[in-house]
Amino acid sequence: MKVGFVGLGRMGAHMARNLVQAGHDVKVYDVRPEAIEVLVELGATAASSVVDVAGGSEFVFTSLPGPAEVTETWQGDDGLLAHLEPGAVGIDLSTVGADTSRAVEAEAREHGRRYMDAPVSGGVGGADAGTLSLMVGGSEEDFEEAFPVLSAIGDSEKIYRCGDIGAGSVTKLVNNLIGMTTNVVIAEAFSMGVKAGVSANTLLDVVTASSGNSATLAQWKSSVLQRDFTPGFMLALGHKDARLAIELAEQLDIPMPVTSVARDRLAAALSEGWGEDAVAVVARLQEREADTLIDGRSS
Ligand code: NAD
């Protein structure tokens, strides 16, 4: 298939590469020229602009930081929607609110074009391996048509149609608010355990083998315990996701007391200047206040 791809960041570069390796004819664009060059060396074609990506493409993907970039890239005269080929399908892989996905899809319909939200989970490792889970919002027909290209990005057993447009974004926020609040809770729990005299490695091993285990805890082994906060998933993006979840809850008039605390903790970590570190860096706030270090390197 002829595929366009905008946004070659930590996730997008791997996803675009997997599309190339699956045999698709992939045209790529990013505001960072060096990111385009890497993909061209792997067999993709360079596009000169967002508009150029749309030309000739049967499917166009975006993997962008958040709602502002998604809106700017898809909507308006210089956006993808205005230049998609007849019959092409637009697919956004970014994490945004359902309101953003629905607004873009409404404009797509005005242009007589199709658009789905398909946020992903599984981190940079999953993007690299092509084993992401995908949470898709769109019509059954569009989902089935896109399934072969989505399968190049994700594990075909984990590509879910969650409902109509916006349902993928809602599902992704449900998933991520669990991850964001879990980071904050693990920081509390581990600071208590370490200060009470049990080593961080023992806590990690035992909780991993017990009922407190989680995908978030698995990430702590190579991040907090090794004092290595290289992202992965940046704190700034985690804060965005908690904020988007709370905005959705406000629209629905439901309380989110725990997520609100987590959002505030992530915001406090952001204001320390840690936005481009891995989201687990939020542990450093707790360590400072608890006067203890969750360090697994020496025990
Ligand atoms: P990133 O910041 O590494 O990548 C974003 C890319 O978009 C960058 O290459 C940037 O140059 C490019 N970009 C920004 N604005 C642009 C524009 N206007 N036009 C073209 N390119 C533009 O982010 P990431 O970690 O790859 O995440 C991408 C999306 O996937 C986010 O919405 C994030 O929440 C979501 N996500 C990330 C992870 C993860 O583990 N990193 C996991 C699941 C979902």
CSV table of C-alpha atoms and ligand atoms in Angstrom, one decimal:
chain,number,residue,atom,x,y,z
A,1,MET,CA,0.0,0.0,0.0
A,2,LYS,CA,1.0,3.6,-0.4
A,3,VAL,CA,1.3,5.0,3.2
A,4,GLY,CA,2.1,8.5,4.5
A,5,PHE,CA,3.5,9.0,8.0
A,6,VAL,CA,3.9,12.3,9.9
A,7,GLY,CA,5.8,12.4,13.3
A,8,LEU,CA,9.0,10.3,13.5
A,9,GLY,CA,9.6,10.5,17.2
A,10,ARG,CA,10.4,7.8,19.8
A,11,MET,CA,7.3,5.9,18.7
A,12,GLY,CA,6.7,7.1,15.1
A,13,ALA,CA,10.2,6.3,13.8
A,14,HIS,CA,9.8,2.6,14.7
A,15,MET,CA,6.2,2.4,13.5
A,16,ALA,CA,7.2,3.9,10.1
A,17,ARG,CA,10.1,1.6,9.8
A,18,ASN,CA,7.9,-1.4,10.5
A,19,LEU,CA,5.6,-0.3,7.7
A,20,VAL,CA,8.6,-0.1,5.3
A,21,GLN,CA,9.7,-3.5,6.4
A,22,ALA,CA,6.2,-4.9,5.9
A,23,GLY,CA,6.6,-4.0,2.2
A,24,HIS,CA,4.6,-0.8,2.1
A,25,ASP,CA,5.6,2.2,0.1
A,26,VAL,CA,6.1,4.8,2.9
A,27,LYS,CA,6.4,8.6,2.6
A,28,VAL,CA,7.5,10.3,5.7
A,29,TYR,CA,7.6,13.8,7.3
A,30,ASP,CA,8.7,15.4,10.5
A,31,VAL,CA,9.6,18.9,11.5
A,32,ARG,CA,13.0,17.5,12.3
A,33,PRO,CA,14.9,16.9,9.0
A,34,GLU,CA,17.3,14.5,10.7
A,35,ALA,CA,14.4,12.2,11.7
A,36,ILE,CA,13.3,12.0,8.0
A,37,GLU,CA,16.9,11.1,7.0
A,38,VAL,CA,17.0,8.1,9.3
A,39,LEU,CA,13.8,6.7,7.7
A,40,VAL,CA,15.0,7.4,4.2
A,41,GLU,CA,18.1,5.3,4.9
A,42,LEU,CA,15.7,2.5,5.9
A,43,GLY,CA,13.8,2.7,2.6
A,44,ALA,CA,11.2,5.4,3.1
A,45,THR,CA,10.7,8.4,0.8
A,46,ALA,CA,11.1,11.9,2.1
A,47,ALA,CA,8.2,14.3,1.9
A,48,SER,CA,8.8,18.0,1.9
A,49,SER,CA,5.7,18.9,3.9
A,50,VAL,CA,2.5,17.6,5.5
A,51,VAL,CA,0.7,18.4,2.2
A,52,ASP,CA,3.3,16.3,0.3
A,53,VAL,CA,2.6,13.3,2.6
A,54,ALA,CA,-1.1,13.3,1.6
A,55,GLY,CA,-0.4,13.2,-2.1
A,56,GLY,CA,-0.8,9.7,-3.5
A,57,SER,CA,-1.2,8.0,-0.1
A,58,GLU,CA,-3.9,5.5,0.6
A,59,PHE,CA,-3.4,5.6,4.3
A,60,VAL,CA,-1.9,8.5,6.2
A,61,PHE,CA,-0.7,8.1,9.8
A,62,THR,CA,0.3,10.7,12.4
A,63,SER,CA,2.2,10.1,15.7
A,64,LEU,CA,2.4,13.5,17.3
A,65,PRO,CA,2.9,14.8,20.9
A,66,GLY,CA,-0.7,15.9,21.6
A,67,PRO,CA,-3.9,17.7,20.6
A,68,ALA,CA,-2.3,20.9,19.5
A,69,GLU,CA,0.0,19.2,17.0
A,70,VAL,CA,-2.7,16.8,15.8
A,71,THR,CA,-5.2,19.7,15.2
A,72,GLU,CA,-2.6,21.7,13.4
A,73,THR,CA,-1.4,18.8,11.2
A,74,TRP,CA,-4.8,17.6,10.1
A,75,GLN,CA,-7.1,20.6,10.0
A,76,GLY,CA,-7.0,23.9,8.0
A,77,ASP,CA,-5.9,24.7,4.5
A,78,ASP,CA,-2.4,23.4,5.0
A,79,GLY,CA,-3.5,20.3,6.9
A,80,LEU,CA,-3.7,16.7,5.8
A,81,LEU,CA,-7.5,16.6,5.5
A,82,ALA,CA,-7.7,19.2,2.8
A,83,HIS,CA,-5.2,17.2,0.7
A,84,LEU,CA,-6.0,13.5,1.3
A,85,GLU,CA,-6.7,11.6,-1.9
A,86,PRO,CA,-10.4,10.5,-2.5
A,87,GLY,CA,-10.8,7.1,-0.7
A,88,ALA,CA,-7.8,7.6,1.5
A,89,VAL,CA,-8.1,6.9,5.3
A,90,GLY,CA,-6.4,9.1,7.9
A,91,ILE,CA,-5.3,7.4,11.1
A,92,ASP,CA,-4.0,9.3,14.2
A,93,LEU,CA,-1.8,7.1,16.5
A,94,SER,CA,-1.2,9.9,19.0
A,95,THR,CA,-2.8,10.1,22.5
A,96,VAL,CA,-5.3,12.9,22.4
A,97,GLY,CA,-8.8,13.6,23.9
A,98,ALA,CA,-11.9,12.2,22.2
A,99,ASP,CA,-13.0,15.8,21.6
A,100,THR,CA,-9.9,16.3,19.4
A,101,SER,CA,-10.5,13.0,17.5
A,102,ARG,CA,-14.1,13.8,16.9
A,103,ALA,CA,-13.4,17.4,15.7
A,104,VAL,CA,-10.9,16.2,13.2
A,105,GLU,CA,-13.2,13.4,12.0
A,106,ALA,CA,-16.1,15.9,11.6
A,107,GLU,CA,-13.9,18.1,9.3
A,108,ALA,CA,-12.8,14.9,7.5
A,109,ARG,CA,-16.4,14.2,6.7
A,110,GLU,CA,-16.8,17.8,5.4
A,111,HIS,CA,-14.0,17.0,2.9
A,112,GLY,CA,-15.6,13.6,2.1
A,113,ARG,CA,-12.7,11.8,3.7
A,114,ARG,CA,-12.4,9.1,6.4
A,115,TYR,CA,-10.5,9.4,9.7
A,116,MET,CA,-9.9,7.1,12.7
A,117,ASP,CA,-8.2,7.5,16.1
A,118,ALA,CA,-5.9,4.6,16.9
A,119,PRO,CA,-3.7,5.4,19.9
A,120,VAL,CA,-1.2,2.8,20.9
A,121,SER,CA,0.2,1.1,24.0
A,122,GLY,CA,3.4,-0.9,24.6
A,123,GLY,CA,6.1,1.8,24.7
A,124,VAL,CA,9.1,2.3,22.5
A,125,GLY,CA,10.0,-1.4,22.9
A,126,GLY,CA,6.6,-2.4,21.5
A,127,ALA,CA,6.9,0.1,18.7
A,128,ASP,CA,10.3,-1.3,17.8
A,129,ALA,CA,9.1,-4.9,17.9
A,130,GLY,CA,5.8,-4.2,16.1
A,131,THR,CA,3.8,-5.7,19.0
A,132,LEU,CA,1.9,-2.6,20.2
A,133,SER,CA,-1.7,-2.8,21.2
A,134,LEU,CA,-4.0,-0.4,19.2
A,135,MET,CA,-7.2,1.1,20.4
A,136,VAL,CA,-9.2,2.1,17.3
A,137,GLY,CA,-12.2,4.4,17.0
A,138,GLY,CA,-14.0,4.4,13.6
A,139,SER,CA,-16.5,2.6,11.5
A,140,GLU,CA,-16.3,-1.2,11.1
A,141,GLU,CA,-15.7,-0.9,7.4
A,142,ASP,CA,-12.8,1.5,7.8
A,143,PHE,CA,-11.4,-0.6,10.6
A,144,GLU,CA,-11.4,-3.7,8.4
A,145,GLU,CA,-9.9,-1.8,5.5
A,146,ALA,CA,-7.1,-0.5,7.7
A,147,PHE,CA,-6.4,-3.7,9.5
A,148,PRO,CA,-3.6,-5.0,7.2
A,149,VAL,CA,-1.6,-1.7,7.6
A,150,LEU,CA,-2.4,-1.5,11.3
A,151,SER,CA,-1.0,-5.1,11.6
A,152,ALA,CA,2.4,-3.8,10.5
A,153,ILE,CA,2.5,-1.6,13.6
A,154,GLY,CA,0.8,-3.7,16.2
A,155,ASP,CA,0.2,-7.3,17.2
A,156,SER,CA,-2.7,-8.4,15.1
A,157,GLU,CA,-4.1,-10.1,18.3
A,158,LYS,CA,-4.1,-6.8,20.1
A,159,ILE,CA,-5.8,-4.4,17.6
A,160,TYR,CA,-9.1,-3.5,19.1
A,161,ARG,CA,-12.0,-1.6,17.5
A,162,CYS,CA,-13.3,0.2,20.7
A,163,GLY,CA,-16.3,1.8,19.0
A,164,ASP,CA,-16.9,4.8,16.7
A,165,ILE,CA,-14.6,7.9,16.4
A,166,GLY,CA,-13.2,8.9,19.8
A,167,ALA,CA,-13.6,5.5,21.4
A,168,GLY,CA,-9.9,4.7,20.9
A,169,SER,CA,-8.8,7.9,22.6
A,170,VAL,CA,-11.2,7.3,25.5
A,171,THR,CA,-9.8,3.8,25.9
A,172,LYS,CA,-6.2,5.0,25.8
A,173,LEU,CA,-6.9,7.6,28.5
A,174,VAL,CA,-8.4,4.9,30.7
A,175,ASN,CA,-5.3,2.8,30.2
A,176,ASN,CA,-2.8,5.7,30.8
A,177,LEU,CA,-4.4,7.2,33.8
A,178,ILE,CA,-3.9,3.8,35.5
A,179,GLY,CA,-0.2,3.9,34.5
A,180,MET,CA,0.2,7.5,35.7
A,181,THR,CA,-1.4,7.1,39.0
A,182,THR,CA,0.5,3.8,39.5
A,183,ASN,CA,3.8,5.6,39.1
A,184,VAL,CA,2.9,7.9,42.0
A,185,VAL,CA,1.7,5.1,44.2
A,186,ILE,CA,4.8,2.9,43.6
A,187,ALA,CA,6.9,5.9,44.6
A,188,GLU,CA,5.0,6.2,47.9
A,189,ALA,CA,5.1,2.5,48.6
A,190,PHE,CA,8.8,2.0,47.7
A,191,SER,CA,10.0,5.1,49.6
A,192,MET,CA,8.2,3.7,52.7
A,193,GLY,CA,9.6,0.2,52.2
A,194,VAL,CA,13.2,1.4,51.7
A,195,LYS,CA,13.1,3.8,54.6
A,196,ALA,CA,11.8,1.0,56.8
A,197,GLY,CA,14.9,-1.1,55.9
A,198,VAL,CA,14.1,-3.4,53.0
A,199,SER,CA,16.2,-3.1,49.9
A,200,ALA,CA,14.7,-1.6,46.7
A,201,ASN,CA,15.7,-4.8,44.8
A,202,THR,CA,13.9,-7.0,47.3
A,203,LEU,CA,10.8,-4.9,47.1
A,204,LEU,CA,10.9,-5.0,43.3
A,205,ASP,CA,11.4,-8.8,43.1
A,206,VAL,CA,8.8,-9.6,45.7
A,207,VAL,CA,6.1,-7.2,44.5
A,208,THR,CA,6.7,-8.3,40.9
A,209,ALA,CA,6.0,-11.9,42.0
A,210,SER,CA,2.9,-10.8,44.1
A,211,SER,CA,-0.4,-9.0,43.8
A,212,GLY,CA,1.1,-5.5,43.5
A,213,ASN,CA,2.7,-6.3,40.2
A,214,SER,CA,2.0,-4.1,37.1
A,215,ALA,CA,3.4,-3.1,33.7
A,216,THR,CA,4.4,0.2,35.3
A,217,LEU,CA,6.4,-1.6,38.0
A,218,ALA,CA,8.3,-3.6,35.3
A,219,GLN,CA,9.5,-0.3,33.9
A,220,TRP,CA,10.9,0.8,37.3
A,221,LYS,CA,13.5,-2.0,37.2
A,222,SER,CA,15.5,-0.3,34.5
A,223,SER,CA,14.6,3.3,35.4
A,224,VAL,CA,14.2,4.3,39.0
A,225,LEU,CA,16.2,1.4,40.5
A,226,GLN,CA,19.0,2.0,38.0
A,227,ARG,CA,18.8,5.8,38.4
A,228,ASP,CA,18.3,6.0,34.6
A,229,PHE,CA,15.5,8.3,33.6
A,230,THR,CA,16.1,8.2,29.8
A,231,PRO,CA,12.7,8.1,28.1
A,232,GLY,CA,10.8,5.9,26.8
A,233,PHE,CA,7.7,7.7,27.7
A,234,MET,CA,8.4,11.3,28.6
A,235,LEU,CA,7.0,12.9,31.8
A,236,ALA,CA,5.6,15.8,29.7
A,237,LEU,CA,3.5,13.3,27.7
A,238,GLY,CA,2.4,11.5,30.9
A,239,HIS,CA,1.2,14.8,32.4
A,240,LYS,CA,-0.7,15.5,29.2
A,241,ASP,CA,-2.5,12.2,29.4
A,242,ALA,CA,-3.5,12.7,33.1
A,243,ARG,CA,-4.7,16.2,32.2
A,244,LEU,CA,-6.7,14.9,29.2
A,245,ALA,CA,-8.3,12.2,31.4
A,246,ILE,CA,-9.4,14.8,34.0
A,247,GLU,CA,-10.8,17.1,31.3
A,248,LEU,CA,-12.9,14.1,30.0
A,249,ALA,CA,-14.1,13.4,33.5
A,250,GLU,CA,-15.0,17.0,34.0
A,251,GLN,CA,-17.1,16.9,30.8
A,252,LEU,CA,-18.9,13.8,32.2
A,253,ASP,CA,-19.3,15.4,35.7
A,254,ILE,CA,-17.5,12.6,37.5
A,255,PRO,CA,-14.9,12.9,40.3
A,256,MET,CA,-11.3,11.9,39.7
A,257,PRO,CA,-9.7,12.5,43.1
A,258,VAL,CA,-6.8,10.0,42.7
A,259,THR,CA,-6.0,11.0,39.1
A,260,SER,CA,-6.1,14.7,40.2
A,261,VAL,CA,-3.4,14.0,42.8
A,262,ALA,CA,-1.3,12.1,40.3
A,263,ARG,CA,-1.7,15.0,37.7
A,264,ASP,CA,-0.5,17.5,40.4
A,265,ARG,CA,2.5,15.3,41.3
A,266,LEU,CA,3.4,15.1,37.6
A,267,ALA,CA,2.9,18.8,37.2
A,268,ALA,CA,5.3,19.4,40.2
A,269,ALA,CA,7.9,17.1,38.6
A,270,LEU,CA,7.4,19.0,35.3
A,271,SER,CA,8.2,22.3,37.1
A,272,GLU,CA,11.4,20.8,38.3
A,273,GLY,CA,12.5,20.8,34.6
A,274,TRP,CA,12.2,17.0,34.3
A,275,GLY,CA,9.7,17.0,31.4
A,276,GLU,CA,11.9,15.2,28.9
A,277,ASP,CA,12.9,12.5,31.4
A,278,ALA,CA,11.0,9.2,31.7
A,279,VAL,CA,7.7,9.6,33.5
A,280,ALA,CA,8.9,7.5,36.5
A,281,VAL,CA,11.2,10.5,37.4
A,282,VAL,CA,8.1,11.6,39.4
A,283,ALA,CA,9.7,9.2,42.1
A,284,ARG,CA,12.4,11.8,42.7
A,285,LEU,CA,9.8,14.2,44.3
A,286,GLN,CA,8.8,11.5,46.8
A,287,GLU,CA,12.4,10.6,47.5
A,288,ARG,CA,13.2,14.1,48.4
A,289,GLU,CA,10.2,14.5,50.7
A,290,ALA,CA,10.8,11.1,52.2
A,291,ASP,CA,14.5,11.7,52.5
A,292,THR,CA,15.3,8.3,51.0
A,293,LEU,CA,16.5,6.9,47.7
A,294,ILE,CA,14.9,4.0,45.8
A,295,ASP,CA,18.3,2.8,44.5
A,296,GLY,CA,18.7,-0.8,43.3
A,297,ARG,CA,22.3,-0.4,42.0
A,298,SER,CA,24.3,-1.4,45.1
A,299,SER,CA,22.1,-4.0,46.9
B,1,NAD,P1,8.1,12.3,20.6
B,1,NAD,O1,8.0,13.7,21.1
B,1,NAD,O2,9.3,11.5,20.7
B,1,NAD,O3,7.7,12.4,19.0
B,1,NAD,C1,6.9,13.3,18.4
B,1,NAD,C2,7.4,13.6,17.0
B,1,NAD,O4,6.5,14.5,16.4
B,1,NAD,C3,8.8,14.3,17.0
B,1,NAD,O5,9.7,13.6,16.1
B,1,NAD,C4,8.5,15.7,16.6
B,1,NAD,O6,9.6,16.3,15.9
B,1,NAD,C5,7.3,15.5,15.7
B,1,NAD,N1,6.5,16.7,15.5
B,1,NAD,C6,6.0,17.5,16.4
B,1,NAD,N2,5.2,18.5,15.9
B,1,NAD,C7,5.2,18.2,14.5
B,1,NAD,C8,4.5,18.8,13.4
B,1,NAD,N3,3.7,19.9,13.6
B,1,NAD,N4,4.7,18.2,12.2
B,1,NAD,C9,5.5,17.1,12.0
B,1,NAD,N5,6.1,16.5,13.0
B,1,NAD,C10,6.0,17.1,14.3
B,1,NAD,O7,6.8,11.5,21.2
B,1,NAD,P2,6.6,9.9,21.3
B,1,NAD,O8,7.0,9.4,22.5
B,1,NAD,O9,7.0,9.3,20.0
B,1,NAD,O10,4.9,9.9,21.3
B,1,NAD,C11,4.1,10.2,20.2
B,1,NAD,C12,2.7,10.0,20.6
B,1,NAD,O11,2.5,8.6,21.0
B,1,NAD,C13,2.2,10.9,21.8
B,1,NAD,O12,0.9,11.3,21.6
B,1,NAD,C14,2.4,10.0,23.0
B,1,NAD,O13,1.5,10.3,24.1
B,1,NAD,C15,2.0,8.6,22.4
B,1,NAD,N6,2.6,7.5,23.0
B,1,NAD,C16,3.9,7.4,23.4
B,1,NAD,C17,4.4,6.3,24.0
B,1,NAD,C18,5.9,6.2,24.5
B,1,NAD,O14,6.2,5.2,25.2
B,1,NAD,N7,6.7,7.1,24.1
B,1,NAD,C19,3.6,5.2,24.2
B,1,NAD,C20,2.3,5.2,23.8
B,1,NAD,C21,1.8,6.4,23.2
